[in-house]
Short mmCIF file of C-alpha atoms in Angstrom, two decimals:
data_model
loop_
_atom_site.label_atom_id
_atom_site.label_comp_id
_atom_site.label_asym_id
_atom_site.label_seq_id
_atom_site.Cartn_x
_atom_site.Cartn_y
_atom_site.Cartn_z
CA MET K 680 56.88 -23.88 -4.58
CA ILE K 681 56.42 -21.17 -7.37
CA ASN K 682 53.50 -19.56 -5.81
CA GLY K 683 55.62 -19.11 -2.34
CA SER K 684 58.48 -17.99 -4.65
CA ILE K 685 56.69 -15.50 -5.93
CA LEU K 686 55.23 -14.22 -2.65
CA ILE K 687 58.60 -13.75 -1.45
CA LEU K 688 60.01 -12.18 -4.75
CA ALA K 689 57.39 -9.73 -4.38
CA VAL K 690 57.90 -8.41 -0.95
CA ILE K 691 61.81 -8.30 -1.63
CA PHE K 692 60.68 -5.97 -4.90
CA LEU K 693 58.51 -3.99 -3.23
CA SER K 694 61.35 -3.48 0.12
CA VAL K 695 64.06 -2.57 -2.40
CA LEU K 696 61.71 0.27 -4.03
CA SER K 697 61.56 1.75 -0.06
CA VAL K 698 58.00 0.24 0.51
CA PRO K 699 58.17 -0.19 4.38
CA VAL K 700 58.75 -3.91 5.28
CA GLY K 701 54.98 -4.23 7.40
CA PHE K 702 53.02 -2.75 4.50
CA ALA K 703 54.72 -4.49 1.96
CA LEU K 704 54.12 -7.97 3.77
CA LEU K 705 50.39 -6.97 4.49
CA PHE K 706 49.65 -5.81 0.56
CA VAL K 707 51.22 -8.87 -0.75
CA ALA K 708 49.65 -11.48 1.89
CA LEU K 709 46.17 -9.90 1.53
CA LEU K 710 46.33 -9.72 -2.36
CA PHE K 711 47.63 -13.47 -2.37
CA LEU K 712 45.12 -14.85 -0.04
CA TRP K 713 42.22 -12.61 -2.18
CA VAL K 714 43.22 -14.92 -5.44
CA HIS K 715 43.72 -17.60 -3.61
CA PHE K 716 40.35 -18.20 -1.75
CA GLY K 717 38.51 -17.11 -5.14
CA GLY K 718 38.41 -13.54 -5.70
CA LEU K 719 34.67 -11.73 -5.03
CA ASP K 720 33.27 -15.57 -4.83
CA GLY K 721 35.80 -16.58 -1.52
CA GLY K 722 38.47 -13.85 -1.03
CA ILE K 723 36.67 -12.34 1.83
CA THR K 724 36.32 -15.42 3.47
CA GLY K 725 39.68 -16.49 3.23
CA ILE K 726 41.53 -12.97 4.24
CA VAL K 727 38.82 -12.89 7.58
CA LEU K 728 39.93 -16.28 8.72
CA SER K 729 43.94 -15.30 8.35
CA GLY K 730 42.64 -12.21 10.17
CA ILE K 731 41.41 -14.02 13.23
CA THR K 732 44.84 -16.22 13.14
CA THR K 733 46.51 -12.83 13.27
CA TRP K 734 44.62 -11.46 15.77
CA ASP K 735 45.09 -14.35 18.25
CA THR K 736 48.78 -13.77 17.41
CA VAL K 737 48.86 -10.14 18.21
CA LEU K 738 46.99 -10.97 21.83
CA SER K 739 49.52 -13.51 22.64
CA TRP K 740 51.01 -12.63 26.66
CA GLU K 741 54.46 -12.74 25.47
CA LEU K 742 54.45 -9.63 23.02
CA THR K 743 53.38 -7.67 25.95
CA ALA K 744 57.19 -7.75 26.43
CA ILE K 745 57.85 -5.71 23.34
CA PRO K 746 56.18 -2.02 24.60
CA LEU K 747 57.66 -2.77 27.76
CA PHE K 748 61.02 -3.45 26.90
CA VAL K 749 61.01 -0.36 24.25
CA PHE K 750 59.51 1.86 26.97
CA MET K 751 62.31 0.54 29.35
CA GLY K 752 64.65 1.42 26.66
CA GLU K 753 63.47 4.84 26.32
CA LEU K 754 63.24 5.88 29.83
CA THR K 755 66.93 4.28 30.23
CA ALA K 756 68.37 6.55 27.23
CA SER K 757 66.38 9.80 28.82
CA SER K 758 67.54 9.10 32.41
CA GLY K 759 71.56 9.50 31.41
CA LEU K 760 72.56 6.37 32.89
CA GLY K 761 74.16 5.42 29.58
CA ARG K 762 76.71 8.13 30.65
CA ASP K 763 76.87 7.03 34.12
CA ALA K 764 78.35 4.05 32.62
CA PHE K 765 80.31 5.72 29.99
CA GLU K 766 81.97 8.16 32.56
CA CYS K 767 83.00 5.06 35.01
CA LEU K 768 84.59 2.81 32.26
CA ASN K 769 86.36 5.62 31.06
CA MET K 770 88.18 6.31 34.50
CA TRP K 771 89.21 2.88 35.07
CA LEU K 772 90.49 2.46 31.26
CA ALA K 773 91.58 5.68 30.65
CA ARG K 774 95.53 4.94 30.38
CA VAL K 775 94.76 1.81 27.99
CA LYS K 776 95.34 1.92 24.23
CA GLY K 777 92.20 2.62 22.23
CA SER K 778 90.59 3.28 25.73
CA LEU K 779 87.77 5.54 24.10
CA ALA K 780 86.92 2.58 21.56
CA ILE K 781 87.35 -0.01 24.25
CA VAL K 782 85.08 1.87 26.80
CA THR K 783 82.14 2.69 23.94
CA THR K 784 81.84 -1.24 23.54
CA LEU K 785 81.56 -1.89 27.10
CA ALA K 786 79.11 0.96 27.40
CA SER K 787 77.38 -0.24 24.53
CA ALA K 788 77.14 -3.81 25.92
CA ALA K 789 75.98 -2.43 29.65
CA PHE K 790 73.34 0.20 28.23
CA GLY K 791 72.21 -2.62 25.24
CA ALA K 792 71.37 -4.90 28.51
CA VAL K 793 68.53 -2.92 29.82
CA THR K 794 67.39 -1.63 26.52
CA GLY K 795 67.52 -4.03 23.92
CA SER K 796 67.69 -1.63 21.05
CA THR K 797 70.49 -1.10 18.63
CA ALA K 798 69.57 2.32 17.63
CA ALA K 799 68.61 3.66 21.23
CA THR K 800 72.48 2.25 22.07
CA ILE K 801 74.32 3.70 18.66
CA VAL K 802 72.71 7.24 19.34
CA THR K 803 72.85 7.29 23.39
CA ILE K 804 76.54 6.17 23.58
CA GLY K 805 77.67 7.47 20.40
CA THR K 806 76.44 10.93 21.26
CA ILE K 807 78.54 10.68 24.14
CA SER K 808 81.45 9.10 22.91
CA ILE K 809 82.18 11.08 19.28
CA GLY K 810 82.73 14.22 21.06
CA GLU K 811 85.21 12.75 23.28
CA MET K 812 86.87 10.68 20.32
CA LYS K 813 86.90 14.27 18.65
CA ARG K 814 88.50 15.90 21.53
CA LEU K 815 91.62 13.55 21.32
CA GLY K 816 91.86 13.16 17.91
CA TYR K 817 90.57 10.14 16.71
CA SER K 818 90.22 9.82 13.00
CA ALA K 819 86.48 9.39 11.59
CA PRO K 820 86.66 5.64 10.43
CA ILE K 821 87.98 4.54 13.93
CA ARG K 822 85.40 6.37 16.21
CA THR K 823 82.56 5.80 14.03
CA GLY K 824 83.29 2.12 13.15
CA ALA K 825 83.71 1.55 16.93
CA ILE K 826 80.14 3.21 17.41
CA ALA K 827 77.98 1.35 14.44
CA VAL K 828 79.45 -1.97 15.53
CA ALA K 829 78.75 -1.48 19.22
CA GLY K 830 74.75 -1.44 18.41
CA MET K 831 75.17 -4.80 17.67
CA LEU K 832 75.79 -5.95 21.31
CA ALA K 833 71.96 -4.41 22.43
CA ASN K 834 70.47 -6.90 20.81
CA LEU K 835 72.46 -9.82 20.96
CA ILE K 836 72.89 -9.36 24.91
CA PRO K 837 68.95 -10.01 26.46
CA PRO K 838 66.72 -8.47 26.79
CA SER K 839 66.66 -8.33 22.52
CA ILE K 840 63.60 -6.76 20.89
CA LEU K 841 64.89 -9.16 17.93
CA ALA K 842 64.87 -11.96 19.99
CA ILE K 843 61.11 -11.28 20.87
CA ILE K 844 60.20 -11.02 17.41
CA TYR K 845 62.25 -14.43 16.55
CA SER K 846 60.23 -15.80 19.42
CA SER K 847 56.44 -14.53 18.03
CA LEU K 848 57.58 -15.73 14.60
CA THR K 849 58.69 -19.17 15.32
CA GLY K 850 56.96 -20.30 18.88
CA VAL K 851 60.09 -20.84 20.11
CA SER K 852 60.48 -20.21 24.22
CA LEU K 853 60.85 -16.46 24.63
CA GLY K 854 62.80 -17.02 28.34
CA LYS K 855 65.44 -19.59 26.41
CA VAL K 856 66.24 -17.52 23.17
CA LEU K 857 66.80 -14.76 25.33
CA ILE K 858 69.23 -16.34 27.67
CA ALA K 859 70.99 -18.18 24.93
CA GLY K 860 72.65 -14.54 24.27
CA LEU K 861 74.28 -14.25 27.25
CA ILE K 862 77.40 -16.21 26.02
CA PRO K 863 77.52 -14.96 22.76
CA GLY K 864 76.97 -11.18 23.87
CA ALA K 865 79.77 -11.57 25.86
CA LEU K 866 82.14 -13.26 23.76
CA LEU K 867 81.48 -10.67 20.90
CA THR K 868 82.03 -8.01 23.53
CA PHE K 869 85.37 -9.67 24.25
CA LEU K 870 86.24 -10.29 20.35
CA PHE K 871 85.46 -6.39 19.82
CA THR K 872 87.48 -5.25 22.80
CA MET K 873 90.76 -7.70 21.46
CA THR K 874 90.33 -6.51 18.27
CA ILE K 875 91.28 -2.65 19.52
CA LEU K 876 93.92 -4.20 21.85
CA ILE K 877 95.62 -5.73 18.65
CA ARG K 878 95.10 -2.92 16.32
CA GLY K 879 96.22 -0.44 18.83
CA ILE K 880 99.55 -2.78 19.61
CA LYS K 881 100.20 -3.36 15.75
CA ASP K 882 99.72 0.57 15.03
CA PRO K 883 99.73 2.86 18.19
CA THR K 884 99.21 5.88 16.34
CA LEU K 885 95.63 4.86 15.40
CA PHE K 886 94.43 5.30 18.95
CA PRO K 887 95.68 8.66 20.69
CA THR K 888 96.00 8.33 24.29
CA GLU K 889 93.53 10.50 26.98
CA ASP K 890 95.19 13.29 28.10
CA ARG K 891 93.44 12.94 31.55
CA THR K 892 94.39 11.42 34.55
CA PHE K 893 92.01 10.35 37.23
CA SER K 894 92.97 9.49 41.09
CA LEU K 895 92.34 6.04 42.79
CA ARG K 896 89.41 7.73 44.94
CA GLU K 897 87.98 9.33 41.73
CA LYS K 898 87.67 5.75 40.29
CA LEU K 899 86.50 4.17 43.45
CA SER K 900 84.03 6.88 43.38
CA SER K 901 82.74 5.75 39.90
CA ILE K 902 81.70 2.32 40.58
CA LYS K 903 78.72 3.52 41.96
CA LEU K 904 77.62 5.17 38.73
CA PRO K 905 76.91 1.51 36.60
CA MET K 906 75.23 0.34 39.54
CA PRO K 907 71.55 1.04 38.41
CA ILE K 908 72.23 -0.89 35.05
CA LEU K 909 73.67 -3.72 36.60
CA VAL K 910 71.17 -4.19 39.47
CA ILE K 911 68.33 -3.73 37.11
CA PHE K 912 70.34 -6.24 34.21
CA THR K 913 70.47 -8.60 37.11
CA LEU K 914 67.05 -8.88 38.56
CA MET K 915 65.57 -9.32 34.95
CA VAL K 916 68.13 -11.78 33.48
CA GLY K 917 68.39 -13.55 36.91
CA GLY K 918 64.61 -13.50 37.16
CA ILE K 919 64.15 -15.20 33.85
CA TYR K 920 66.74 -17.73 34.44
CA PHE K 921 65.65 -19.01 37.96
CA GLY K 922 61.98 -19.18 37.05
CA ILE K 923 61.04 -16.38 39.38
CA PHE K 924 59.13 -14.57 36.55
CA SER K 925 58.47 -14.52 32.59
CA PRO K 926 60.12 -12.21 30.33
CA THR K 927 56.77 -10.39 30.25
CA GLU K 928 56.82 -9.87 33.86
CA ALA K 929 60.96 -9.38 33.97
CA ALA K 930 60.07 -6.62 31.14
CA GLY K 931 57.18 -4.79 33.67
CA ALA K 932 59.70 -5.45 36.37
CA GLY K 933 62.52 -3.79 34.58
CA CYS K 934 60.43 -1.23 33.42
CA ALA K 935 59.70 -0.25 36.92
CA LEU K 936 62.67 -0.38 38.50
CA VAL K 937 64.05 2.04 35.53
CA LEU K 938 61.28 4.55 36.22
CA ILE K 939 61.73 4.26 40.15
CA THR K 940 65.55 4.79 39.76
CA THR K 941 65.01 8.06 37.43
CA LEU K 942 62.79 9.31 39.70
CA LEU K 943 65.21 8.93 42.75
CA LEU K 944 68.26 10.46 40.88
CA ARG K 945 65.88 13.31 39.95
CA ARG K 946 66.77 12.73 35.91
CA MET K 947 63.04 12.48 34.99
CA GLY K 948 61.20 15.51 34.14
CA TRP K 949 57.47 15.69 33.17
CA ASN K 950 58.23 16.31 29.34
CA SER K 951 60.99 13.69 29.64
CA PHE K 952 58.56 11.13 30.80
CA ILE K 953 56.01 12.35 28.05
CA GLY K 954 58.52 12.01 25.14
CA ALA K 955 59.41 8.38 26.47
CA VAL K 956 56.20 7.36 26.04
CA GLY K 957 55.01 9.02 22.71
CA SER K 958 58.65 7.44 21.05
CA GLY K 959 57.62 4.12 22.69
CA VAL K 960 54.35 3.88 21.25
CA ARG K 961 55.47 4.92 18.01
CA THR K 962 58.71 2.43 18.27
CA THR K 963 55.98 -0.25 19.41
CA GLY K 964 53.39 0.39 16.68
CA PHE K 965 55.99 0.06 13.82
CA ILE K 966 56.90 -3.42 15.44
CA MET K 967 53.43 -4.46 16.19
CA LEU K 968 52.58 -3.55 12.38
CA LEU K 969 56.03 -5.70 10.93
CA ILE K 970 54.42 -8.63 13.33
CA ILE K 971 50.91 -8.44 12.11
CA GLY K 972 52.40 -8.12 8.75
CA ALA K 973 54.60 -11.39 9.06
CA THR K 974 51.93 -13.38 10.83
CA LEU K 975 49.26 -12.87 7.66
CA PHE K 976 52.06 -13.30 5.19
CA SER K 977 53.19 -16.66 7.09
CA SER K 978 49.55 -17.62 6.43
CA ALA K 979 49.53 -16.62 2.77
CA LEU K 980 52.97 -18.98 2.60
CA ALA K 981 51.89 -22.07 4.46
CA THR K 982 48.78 -22.08 2.04
CA THR K 983 51.51 -22.93 -0.74
CA ARG K 984 53.43 -25.09 1.35
CA PHE K 985 56.57 -23.40 0.20
CA PRO K 986 58.61 -23.88 3.61
CA PHE K 987 57.97 -27.66 3.53
CA LEU K 988 58.47 -28.41 0.27
CA LEU K 989 61.71 -26.41 0.79
CA ALA K 990 63.10 -28.49 3.64
CA ASP K 991 62.21 -31.60 1.72
CA GLN K 992 64.06 -30.46 -1.21
CA VAL K 993 67.36 -29.50 0.89
CA ILE K 994 67.09 -32.61 2.77
CA ALA K 995 66.61 -34.69 -0.37
CA LEU K 996 70.38 -33.19 -1.72
CA ASN K 997 71.74 -35.20 1.40
CA VAL K 998 74.40 -32.80 1.89
CA PRO K 999 76.20 -32.13 5.32
CA PRO K 1000 74.15 -30.10 7.66
CA ILE K 1001 77.42 -27.91 8.02
CA ALA K 1002 77.11 -27.14 4.37
CA THR K 1003 73.82 -26.44 4.42
CA MET K 1004 73.98 -24.06 7.43
CA LEU K 1005 77.28 -22.30 5.82
CA ILE K 1006 74.71 -22.08 2.71
CA PHE K 1007 72.36 -20.18 4.80
CA ILE K 1008 75.09 -17.73 6.58
CA THR K 1009 76.20 -16.68 3.04
CA LEU K 1010 73.24 -15.83 1.85
CA MET K 1011 71.74 -14.06 4.73
CA ILE K 1012 75.05 -11.93 4.31
CA ILE K 1013 74.49 -11.54 0.69
CA LEU K 1014 70.83 -10.58 1.57
CA GLY K 1015 71.54 -7.89 3.83
CA CYS K 1016 73.56 -5.90 1.00
CA VAL K 1017 70.21 -5.34 -0.63
CA LEU K 1018 67.48 -5.71 2.34
CA ASP K 1019 66.71 -4.00 5.65
CA ALA K 1020 67.35 -6.21 8.77
CA LEU K 1021 64.23 -6.58 9.83
CA ALA K 1022 63.10 -7.52 6.41
CA LEU K 1023 65.53 -10.54 6.51
CA LEU K 1024 64.18 -11.67 10.09
CA ILE K 1025 60.54 -11.47 9.06
CA LEU K 1026 61.19 -13.15 5.50
CA PHE K 1027 63.77 -15.69 5.67
CA ILE K 1028 63.99 -17.09 9.34
CA PRO K 1029 60.80 -18.68 9.74
CA LEU K 1030 61.40 -19.99 6.39
CA PHE K 1031 64.55 -21.40 6.99
CA LEU K 1032 63.48 -22.96 10.87
CA PRO K 1033 61.65 -25.83 9.45
CA ILE K 1034 65.20 -26.96 7.05
CA VAL K 1035 67.05 -26.26 10.32
CA GLU K 1036 65.40 -28.41 12.86
CA ALA K 1037 65.05 -31.23 10.37
CA LEU K 1038 68.97 -31.05 10.25
CA GLY K 1039 68.93 -31.79 13.73
CA TYR K 1040 69.81 -28.25 15.10
CA SER K 1041 68.20 -26.38 18.18
CA PRO K 1042 65.51 -23.58 17.15
CA VAL K 1043 66.93 -21.69 20.42
CA TRP K 1044 70.71 -22.19 19.14
CA PHE K 1045 69.17 -20.89 15.76
CA GLY K 1046 67.74 -17.88 17.03
CA THR K 1047 70.79 -16.48 18.61
CA LEU K 1048 72.63 -17.22 15.23
CA SER K 1049 69.84 -15.48 13.51
CA VAL K 1050 69.99 -12.28 15.59
CA LEU K 1051 73.61 -11.95 15.14
CA LEU K 1052 73.48 -12.52 11.31
CA ILE K 1053 70.54 -10.17 11.30
CA GLU K 1054 72.83 -7.46 13.24
CA ILE K 1055 76.02 -8.40 11.13
CA ALA K 1056 73.37 -7.12 8.12
CA ALA K 1057 72.85 -3.95 9.56
CA VAL K 1058 76.42 -3.24 8.96
CA THR K 1059 76.69 -4.62 5.69
CA PRO K 1060 76.61 -2.00 2.86
CA PRO K 1061 74.69 -0.50 1.20
CA ILE K 1062 71.52 -0.73 3.29
CA SER K 1063 73.38 -1.13 6.33
CA GLY K 1064 71.13 0.66 8.87
CA ASN K 1065 73.71 1.08 11.61
CA ILE K 1066 76.15 2.62 9.63
CA TRP K 1067 73.68 5.47 8.58
CA ILE K 1068 72.62 6.16 11.93
CA THR K 1069 76.47 6.75 12.85
CA LYS K 1070 76.61 8.88 10.32
CA GLY K 1071 74.04 11.03 11.17
CA LEU K 1072 76.06 11.53 14.47
CA ASP K 1073 78.85 12.68 12.99
CA PRO K 1074 78.73 15.25 10.12
CA ASP K 1075 82.36 15.26 9.41
CA ALA K 1076 82.47 11.37 8.80
CA THR K 1077 81.14 9.97 5.33
CA VAL K 1078 79.40 6.87 4.78
CA MET K 1079 82.71 5.39 3.39
CA ASP K 1080 84.76 6.37 6.96
CA VAL K 1081 81.74 4.28 8.95
CA THR K 1082 82.36 1.75 6.43
CA ARG K 1083 86.16 1.39 6.64
CA GLY K 1084 85.71 1.57 10.24
CA VAL K 1085 83.22 -1.34 10.92
CA PHE K 1086 85.46 -3.56 8.55
CA PRO K 1087 87.31 -5.24 11.54
CA TYR K 1088 84.80 -5.57 13.48
CA TYR K 1089 82.88 -7.49 11.14
CA LEU K 1090 85.74 -9.97 10.86
CA ALA K 1091 85.66 -10.47 14.66
CA ALA K 1092 81.74 -10.91 14.36
CA LEU K 1093 82.26 -13.37 11.60
CA VAL K 1094 84.49 -15.29 13.91
CA LEU K 1095 81.68 -15.66 16.42
CA VAL K 1096 79.42 -16.81 13.68
CA VAL K 1097 81.99 -19.66 13.17
CA LEU K 1098 82.24 -20.55 16.69
CA LEU K 1099 78.39 -20.48 17.09
CA LEU K 1100 78.37 -22.74 14.01
CA PHE K 1101 81.03 -25.32 15.10
CA PHE K 1102 79.99 -25.12 18.89
CA PRO K 1103 76.33 -24.97 19.36
CA GLN K 1104 76.92 -25.12 22.79
CA LEU K 1105 77.66 -21.59 23.54
CA ALA K 1106 73.94 -20.71 23.11
CA THR K 1107 72.40 -23.85 24.47
CA TRP K 1108 74.22 -24.56 27.74
CA LEU K 1109 72.60 -21.48 29.53
CA PRO K 1110 69.24 -22.14 28.57
CA SER K 1111 69.03 -26.09 28.87
CA LYS K 1112 70.06 -25.08 33.10
CA MET K 1113 66.88 -22.66 33.47
CA MET K 1114 65.08 -23.62 36.13
CA GLY K 1115 60.75 -23.16 36.12
#
């Protein structure tokens, strides 16, 4: 138990010192395995055996979905499909109070549905919406808050890079984890939209009204703009749900469809394509380093039996399962103040999974809850990756402006956490109906 605690604290310490999470995991795991198996006498053997396990994990067929989904996101970001969705929604909702904030939320949900990347969603939709909000006179907290939290939708609605990493770390069915995010993702989109509408009713001065009007012909003509995103998303998620193809095959199909769409629309030049490939390779390399480090760290942690001993002790406390989960949720939110979101996922989710299963909860449900908590951590100061990315898009806003703007949506996200806790069927019903 002590050895396991030391391992976790060592990684947290290195992360706080700004050491990249993947390198921190690798360093701590290799050092521990070297010492545990006898240093010069047996350390090499232990590291080699763990290396073989890590290699087998990296060669997993399901992990092929990562570079494909990442490349699909890069292609989508370069193609202008996000702008198409934004323009269509803006035409239809222009006269609604808080229209641009609502459009940012809905466009982020649509864009995230074919990228699975929080950062790409914030940058793509934020670049479009910040200029429009400034034009109408939205205050810095209002315009940046809507953008920072809208990125949360990208990893809850499938495809989700975080869901793929969760599946690779825990062995839970990737298809089921992806589909489990559909209803909660739709609910969070609804909760964010209602937050904007209620705030607009309580204080109409918060959201200046769009000064342009659009004819019915313009609105009807705009419907075709988001159709590529809708078709690609439907084919991918529908294919997984009905058992037509696996998540990896869905990633390949989606990638091919986005590429064909961008070529047909003549929005992809050679330089853009090379840029998307290069960015995709860098992002994939970063993610795979995290997975390799996490796998090796899990091997080191398993030798201490820490996860199983911790599960036994928690069960021995004989507290209600809901109380245990509330402690876990609180711990994740607190740790989100000092740790990167990915560090939370890699360090603590595999650690708590044995406890969750022992309490009788579904690992698929836990995957959806974990992704939501990781995204909440991404807007929890002071680390709050989403807040810093959004601040970079708006030079006129401060970090405090973004943080203030995020707060109402933060409460809405916590409402979804409570709903998932008391109504786990929100995440488990669709996966239980999957075919194939």
